[in-house]
Coordinates of C-alpha atoms and ligand atoms in Angstrom, one line a residue:
R1470 CA 11.0 -5.2 18.0
T1471 CA 11.0 -2.3 15.5
R1472 CA 13.5 0.5 16.0
V1473 CA 11.9 3.9 15.0
V1474 CA 14.6 6.5 14.3
R1475 CA 13.9 10.2 13.4
V1476 CA 16.0 11.6 10.6
D1477 CA 16.2 15.0 9.2
P1478 CA 14.7 14.7 5.6
D1479 CA 17.1 17.2 4.1
R1480 CA 20.3 16.5 6.1
P1481 CA 20.0 13.0 7.5
D1482 CA 22.6 12.0 10.1
P1483 CA 25.3 9.9 8.2
A1484 CA 25.8 7.7 11.4
V1485 CA 22.1 6.7 11.3
L1486 CA 22.3 6.1 7.5
A1487 CA 25.5 4.0 8.0
E1488 CA 23.9 1.8 10.7
A1489 CA 20.6 1.4 8.6
G1490 CA 22.7 0.7 5.6
A1491 CA 24.7 -2.1 7.5
A1492 CA 21.3 -3.5 8.6
I1493 CA 20.2 -3.7 4.9
R1494 CA 23.5 -5.6 4.1
E1495 CA 22.7 -8.0 7.0
G1496 CA 19.4 -9.0 5.4
Q1497 CA 17.2 -6.8 7.6
L1498 CA 14.1 -4.8 6.6
V1499 CA 14.2 -1.0 6.8
A1500 CA 11.3 1.3 6.1
F1501 CA 12.3 4.7 4.7
P1502 CA 10.8 7.8 3.3
T1503 CA 10.9 8.6 -0.4
E1504 CA 9.3 11.7 -2.1
T1505 CA 6.2 9.6 -3.0
V1506 CA 5.4 7.3 -0.1
Y1507 CA 7.4 5.3 2.4
G1508 CA 9.1 2.1 1.0
L1509 CA 9.9 -1.1 2.8
G1510 CA 13.5 -1.8 1.8
A1511 CA 15.8 -4.8 1.6
D1512 CA 19.0 -5.7 -0.2
A1513 CA 17.7 -6.3 -3.8
L1514 CA 20.5 -8.9 -4.4
D1515 CA 19.7 -11.0 -1.3
E1516 CA 16.8 -13.3 -2.2
R1517 CA 16.0 -14.2 1.4
A1518 CA 15.8 -10.7 2.5
V1519 CA 13.6 -10.0 -0.5
R1520 CA 11.2 -12.8 0.5
R1521 CA 10.9 -11.4 4.0
I1522 CA 9.3 -8.2 2.4
F1523 CA 6.5 -10.3 1.0
E1524 CA 6.0 -12.0 4.3
A1525 CA 6.0 -8.7 6.4
K1526 CA 3.5 -7.1 4.0
G1527 CA 1.3 -10.2 3.3
R1528 CA 1.9 -9.5 -0.4
P1529 CA 1.1 -12.0 -3.0
A1530 CA 4.4 -13.5 -4.4
D1531 CA 3.4 -12.8 -8.1
N1532 CA 3.5 -9.0 -7.6
P1533 CA 7.0 -7.7 -8.4
L1534 CA 9.0 -5.1 -6.6
I1535 CA 10.7 -1.8 -7.6
V1536 CA 14.5 -1.7 -7.3
H1537 CA 15.7 1.6 -6.0
V1538 CA 19.1 3.0 -7.2
A1539 CA 21.2 6.0 -6.2
T1540 CA 22.9 6.6 -9.7
R1541 CA 21.9 6.1 -13.4
E1542 CA 24.9 3.8 -13.8
D1543 CA 23.5 1.3 -11.3
V1544 CA 20.6 0.7 -13.7
L1545 CA 22.8 -1.0 -16.3
R1546 CA 24.0 -3.6 -13.7
L1547 CA 20.4 -4.6 -13.2
A1548 CA 18.8 -4.2 -16.5
H1549 CA 19.4 -4.0 -20.3
P1550 CA 18.7 -0.5 -21.9
D1551 CA 15.8 -0.4 -24.3
P1552 CA 16.9 -0.4 -28.0
Q1553 CA 15.5 3.2 -28.5
G1554 CA 17.6 4.5 -25.5
R1555 CA 14.4 6.1 -24.2
W1556 CA 15.3 5.2 -20.6
E1557 CA 18.4 7.4 -20.6
S1558 CA 16.6 10.6 -21.7
L1559 CA 13.9 10.0 -19.3
A1560 CA 16.3 9.3 -16.4
R1561 CA 18.3 12.4 -17.3
R1562 CA 15.2 14.5 -17.3
F1563 CA 13.1 13.1 -14.5
W1564 CA 15.5 11.3 -12.0
P1565 CA 15.8 11.5 -9.2
G1566 CA 12.0 11.7 -9.2
P1567 CA 8.6 9.8 -9.1
L1568 CA 9.2 7.7 -12.3
T1569 CA 9.6 3.9 -12.3
L1570 CA 11.0 2.4 -15.5
I1571 CA 10.3 -1.2 -16.7
L1572 CA 13.3 -2.7 -18.6
P1573 CA 14.4 -6.2 -19.5
S1574 CA 16.1 -7.6 -16.5
R1575 CA 19.7 -9.1 -16.1
P1576 CA 20.3 -12.4 -14.4
V1577 CA 21.7 -10.8 -11.1
V1578 CA 18.1 -9.8 -10.3
S1579 CA 16.4 -12.7 -8.5
P1580 CA 13.0 -13.9 -9.5
A1581 CA 11.9 -13.1 -6.0
V1582 CA 12.2 -9.4 -7.0
T1583 CA 10.7 -9.6 -10.5
A1584 CA 8.0 -12.4 -9.5
G1585 CA 9.6 -14.4 -12.4
L1586 CA 9.0 -11.9 -15.1
S1587 CA 11.8 -11.1 -17.6
T1588 CA 11.6 -7.5 -16.8
V1589 CA 12.7 -5.3 -13.8
A1590 CA 11.3 -2.1 -12.4
V1591 CA 13.8 0.6 -11.4
R1592 CA 13.7 4.0 -10.0
M1593 CA 16.0 6.7 -8.4
P1594 CA 13.9 8.4 -5.6
A1595 CA 14.2 12.2 -5.0
H1596 CA 14.7 12.0 -1.2
R1597 CA 18.0 12.5 0.7
V1598 CA 17.2 9.7 3.2
A1599 CA 16.3 7.2 0.4
L1600 CA 19.4 8.1 -1.6
G1601 CA 21.7 8.1 1.5
L1602 CA 20.4 4.7 2.6
I1603 CA 21.1 3.1 -0.8
E1604 CA 24.5 4.7 -0.8
A1605 CA 25.2 3.5 2.7
A1606 CA 24.0 0.0 2.0
G1607 CA 26.2 -0.2 -1.1
R1608 CA 23.4 -2.1 -2.7
P1609 CA 20.3 -1.4 -4.8
I1610 CA 17.3 -1.6 -2.5
A1611 CA 14.1 -3.4 -3.4
A1612 CA 11.2 -1.7 -1.9
P1613 CA 7.4 -1.8 -2.3
S1614 CA 5.2 0.7 -0.4
A1615 CA 5.6 0.1 3.3
N1616 CA 2.0 -0.8 4.0
R1617 CA 0.2 -4.1 4.7
S1618 CA -0.9 -5.5 1.3
G1619 CA -4.1 -3.9 0.2
R1620 CA -4.0 -0.9 2.6
P1621 CA -3.6 2.7 1.6
S1622 CA 0.1 3.5 1.0
P1623 CA 1.9 5.2 3.9
S1624 CA 2.7 8.9 3.6
T1625 CA 3.9 9.2 7.2
A1626 CA 6.1 7.0 9.5
R1627 CA 3.0 6.7 11.7
H1628 CA 1.2 4.8 8.9
V1629 CA 4.1 2.4 8.7
I1630 CA 4.0 1.9 12.4
E1631 CA 0.3 1.1 12.2
D1632 CA 0.8 -1.6 9.5
L1633 CA 4.3 -3.1 10.2
A1634 CA 5.4 -2.5 13.8
G1635 CA 6.9 -5.7 15.1
R1636 CA 7.3 -7.2 11.7
I1637 CA 10.3 -5.1 10.4
E1638 CA 13.7 -4.2 12.0
W1639 CA 13.8 -0.4 11.2
I1640 CA 11.7 2.7 10.4
L1641 CA 13.4 5.8 9.4
D1642 CA 11.0 8.6 10.2
G1643 CA 11.7 11.6 8.0
G1644 CA 8.3 13.2 8.4
P1645 CA 5.5 13.3 5.9
T1646 CA 6.3 12.6 2.2
G1647 CA 5.9 15.4 -0.4
V1648 CA 4.0 13.8 -3.4
G1649 CA 1.7 11.5 -1.4
V1650 CA 0.9 9.0 -4.2
E1651 CA 3.3 6.5 -5.7
S1652 CA 5.6 6.8 -8.7
T1653 CA 4.4 6.6 -12.2
V1654 CA 5.3 3.2 -13.6
L1655 CA 6.3 3.3 -17.3
D1656 CA 6.9 0.2 -19.4
L1657 CA 9.7 0.6 -21.9
T1658 CA 9.8 -3.0 -23.3
G1659 CA 7.5 -2.5 -26.1
D1660 CA 7.5 -0.3 -29.3
R1661 CA 5.2 2.2 -27.6
P1662 CA 5.8 3.3 -24.0
V1663 CA 2.9 2.4 -21.8
V1664 CA 2.0 3.9 -18.3
L1665 CA 1.0 0.9 -16.3
R1666 CA 0.2 3.0 -13.2
P1667 CA -0.4 6.8 -13.3
G1668 CA 1.6 8.5 -10.4
G1669 CA 3.6 11.4 -9.2
L1670 CA 5.0 12.2 -12.6
S1671 CA 2.3 13.3 -14.9
L1672 CA 1.3 12.0 -18.3
E1673 CA 1.7 15.4 -19.8
Q1674 CA 5.3 15.6 -18.6
L1675 CA 6.1 12.2 -20.2
Q1676 CA 4.5 13.2 -23.5
E1677 CA 6.7 16.3 -23.7
T1678 CA 9.8 13.9 -23.7
L1679 CA 8.4 10.9 -25.5
G1680 CA 5.7 12.2 -27.8
D1681 CA 3.5 9.2 -27.9
V1682 CA 2.6 7.5 -24.6
A1683 CA -0.2 5.1 -23.9
L1684 CA -2.1 4.9 -20.6
H1685 CA -2.9 1.4 -19.7
R1686 CA -6.7 1.2 -19.0
H1687 CA -7.3 0.9 -15.3
E1688 CA -9.8 -2.0 -15.3
I1689 CA -8.6 -5.5 -16.0
D1690 CA -11.0 -8.0 -17.1
P1691 CA -11.3 -11.1 -14.8
G1692 CA -9.1 -13.9 -16.1
E1693 CA -7.0 -11.7 -18.2
V1694 CA -3.2 -11.8 -17.5
P1695 CA -2.5 -8.2 -16.5
R1696 CA 0.6 -6.6 -17.9
S1697 CA 1.6 -5.2 -14.4
P1698 CA 0.7 -7.8 -11.7
G1699 CA -0.2 -5.1 -9.3
L1700 CA -3.1 -4.0 -11.4
K1701 CA -5.3 -7.0 -10.6
Y1702 CA -5.5 -6.5 -6.7
R1703 CA -8.0 -4.3 -4.9
H1704 CA -5.7 -1.6 -3.6
Y1705 CA -5.2 1.4 -1.5
A1706 CA -8.4 0.4 0.2
P1707 CA -9.6 1.3 3.6
E1708 CA -11.8 -1.3 5.3
A1709 CA -15.0 0.6 4.7
P1710 CA -16.6 0.5 1.2
V1711 CA -15.8 3.5 -0.8
V1712 CA -17.9 5.3 -3.5
V1713 CA -16.4 7.8 -5.8
L1714 CA -18.5 10.9 -6.6
E1715 CA -17.7 12.5 -10.1
G1716 CA -19.0 15.8 -11.0
T1717 CA -19.0 19.6 -10.2
P1718 CA -19.0 20.7 -6.6
R1719 CA -22.7 21.5 -6.9
A1720 CA -23.4 18.1 -8.3
V1721 CA -21.3 16.2 -5.7
A1722 CA -22.8 18.3 -2.9
E1723 CA -26.4 17.4 -4.0
A1724 CA -25.5 13.7 -4.2
I1725 CA -24.1 13.9 -0.6
R1726 CA -27.2 15.8 0.5
R1727 CA -29.4 13.0 -0.9
R1728 CA -27.4 10.3 0.7
L1729 CA -27.5 12.0 4.0
A1730 CA -31.3 12.4 3.8
E1731 CA -31.7 8.7 3.1
I1732 CA -29.7 7.8 6.1
G1733 CA -31.7 10.0 8.3
P1734 CA -30.9 12.4 11.0
S1735 CA -30.1 9.8 13.7
G1736 CA -26.4 9.4 12.7
T1737 CA -26.6 5.7 13.5
T1738 CA -24.8 4.9 10.2
P1739 CA -21.4 6.7 10.4
L1740 CA -20.3 8.1 7.1
G1741 CA -17.0 9.4 6.0
L1742 CA -16.5 12.2 3.4
F1743 CA -13.4 13.1 1.5
V1744 CA -14.4 16.4 -0.3
S1745 CA -13.1 19.5 -1.8
D1746 CA -13.4 22.9 -0.1
E1747 CA -15.8 24.0 -2.8
T1748 CA -18.2 21.2 -2.1
L1749 CA -17.8 21.5 1.6
S1750 CA -18.8 25.1 1.5
L1751 CA -22.1 24.1 -0.2
L1752 CA -22.8 21.7 2.7
D1753 CA -21.3 23.2 5.7
G1754 CA -23.6 25.6 7.7
Q1755 CA -26.3 25.0 4.9
G1756 CA -28.4 22.7 7.1
V1757 CA -26.5 19.6 5.8
L1758 CA -23.2 19.5 7.8
P1759 CA -22.2 19.2 10.5
A1760 CA -24.2 16.0 11.0
P1761 CA -24.1 13.4 13.7
G1762 CA -21.9 10.4 12.7
V1763 CA -20.5 12.3 9.6
R1764 CA -16.8 12.6 9.6
V1765 CA -15.2 15.0 7.1
K1766 CA -11.7 15.2 5.7
R1767 CA -10.9 18.2 3.6
A1768 CA -9.2 17.3 0.3
G1769 CA -8.4 21.0 -0.4
A1770 CA -9.3 23.3 -3.2
R1771 CA -10.3 21.6 -6.4
H1772 CA -7.4 23.3 -8.3
D1773 CA -4.9 22.2 -5.9
L1774 CA -4.2 18.7 -7.3
E1775 CA -0.8 18.4 -5.6
G1776 CA -2.3 19.2 -2.2
I1777 CA -5.2 16.7 -2.8
A1778 CA -2.7 14.0 -3.7
R1779 CA -0.6 14.7 -0.6
R1780 CA -3.5 14.4 1.7
L1781 CA -5.4 11.4 0.0
F1782 CA -3.9 8.3 1.7
G1783 CA -3.7 9.8 5.2
A1784 CA -7.3 10.9 4.8
L1785 CA -8.6 7.5 3.7
R1786 CA -6.8 6.0 6.8
E1787 CA -8.2 8.5 9.1
L1788 CA -11.8 8.2 7.9
D1789 CA -11.5 4.5 8.2
R1790 CA -10.5 4.7 11.9
A1791 CA -14.1 5.7 12.8
R1792 CA -15.3 2.4 11.1
P1793 CA -17.9 4.1 8.9
A1794 CA -20.5 2.1 6.9
L1795 CA -19.4 4.0 3.9
I1796 CA -16.8 6.5 2.6
L1797 CA -17.9 9.0 -0.1
A1798 CA -14.9 10.5 -2.1
E1799 CA -15.0 13.3 -4.6
A1800 CA -13.1 12.7 -7.8
V1801 CA -10.9 15.4 -9.2
D1802 CA -10.1 16.8 -12.7
E1803 CA -8.4 14.1 -14.9
R1804 CA -5.2 16.0 -15.5
G1805 CA -1.7 16.2 -14.0
I1806 CA -1.4 14.2 -10.8
G1807 CA -5.2 14.3 -10.7
I1808 CA -5.1 11.2 -12.9
A1809 CA -3.2 9.3 -10.2
V1810 CA -5.7 10.5 -7.5
N1811 CA -8.7 9.4 -9.5
N1812 CA -7.0 6.0 -10.2
R1813 CA -6.3 5.4 -6.5
L1814 CA -9.8 6.5 -5.5
K1815 CA -11.4 4.1 -8.1
K1816 CA -9.2 1.3 -6.9
A1817 CA -10.2 1.9 -3.3
A1818 CA -13.8 1.9 -4.4
A1819 CA -13.3 -1.3 -6.5
G1820 CA -15.0 0.5 -9.4
R1821 CA -18.0 1.9 -7.6
V1822 CA -18.3 5.4 -9.3
E1823 CA -21.4 7.6 -9.3
R1824 CA -21.6 10.3 -12.0
C1825 CA -23.4 13.2 -10.2
V1826 CA -25.5 15.8 -11.9
E1827 CA -26.3 19.4 -10.8
P1828 CA -29.7 20.0 -9.3
P1829 CA -32.0 22.0 -11.7
Ligands
TXA384 O1 6.6 5.4 -5.4 C1 6.7 4.3 -5.5 O2 6.7 3.6 -6.5 C2 6.9 3.5 -4.2 C3 8.3 3.9 -3.5 C4 8.5 3.2 -2.3 O3 9.3 3.9 -4.4 N1 6.9 2.0 -4.4 C5 5.8 1.4 -4.7 O4 6.0 0.0 -4.9 O5 4.7 1.9 -4.9 P1 4.8 -1.0 -5.0 O6 5.4 -2.4 -4.8 O7 3.8 -0.7 -4.0 O8 4.3 -0.8 -6.4 C6 5.1 -1.3 -7.5 C7 4.2 -1.4 -8.7 C8 3.3 -2.6 -8.7 O9 2.1 -2.3 -9.3 C9 4.0 -3.7 -9.4 O10 3.1 -4.6 -9.9 C10 4.7 -2.8 -10.6 O11 5.1 -1.7 -9.8 N2 5.8 -3.5 -11.1 C11 7.1 -3.9 -10.4 N3 7.9 -4.6 -11.2 C12 7.2 -4.7 -12.3 C13 7.5 -5.2 -13.6 N4 8.7 -5.9 -13.8 N5 6.6 -5.3 -14.6 C14 5.5 -4.5 -14.5 N6 5.1 -4.0 -13.3 C15 5.9 -4.0 -12.3
MG385 MG1 2.0 -0.7 -3.0

């Protein structure tokens, strides 16, 4: 049985946090909101509890977890600072916040957390419930996203219930998360800092602090040993096949018009669309939409990258519920959090990207 408890995201009840913190110390699994997505937490220093996370999620054992801390000092108990001391300037500037740092790990961190790597991922989340839970537990908390492995990450407690009810002890429901995509993962173990996963903190913001930052290319060749184990799995994916449409709203609208014409007017092949307001206005009431069997989730205005990121995973889950034969998703500008949005879309699509051109 899973206990679902409502908490105020800004002023969580200390009694609830104390009880959930005690559950963590007892080796139980507690899902909790962060500013990015919901996490599935366990005592990071309890190897048995950590192994239960992998079981509950159906997560491959070679994909390591992020350890969540409530203070900067906690990091030095888990990890060695990088020689250049970059971690501290980054933590001062961006923590609490959607930035995960990879540092050389200390022996207290079990190989169950690091998947046997010599490094550990650490982050301080910007959420009262997450920070309160870590403090109440009195332990660092290992937490991946609280979804079944391979599913879109959860941005509401409802999503966690869908995936994990009956498999974990607690869900703290603090309402929808603010950022909507996961943290940026930054590897500080080499000479040059490398973004392994674009996320809630933008590349531009990191460059302001670090100067030079590399973005790990998204595609991993088969057989290659990936630098971040998470990179090799198909991710964030609904059941339905996804195709990403790149281009201007006019170009994307034209591509959708063509696809719908191919399918025909019967609506026997249900289709899901995740599209911008601009693209939708070129289809809606223009003789294309509404169409039978076509479900539309509005991403938002093209310039509103934050809003699009916030709605992304919920929209993919909702479109998937209608069991469509195909989901068409519009790519966004490759800047700010848009880089993370495009990265998640392309992973959901397993690389199927169509470059769309405007009609003459
Ligand atoms: O926003 C987030 O990061 C959320 C919330 C709950 O904090 N957590 C999250 O965890 O997204 P997860 O497990 O879904 O993704 C963690 C990513 C994976 O791609 C994993 O491979 C990578 O971080 N990672 C963890 N430890 C690593 C390490 N030592 N070296 C390289 N990559 C690591
Ligand atoms: Mg995840």
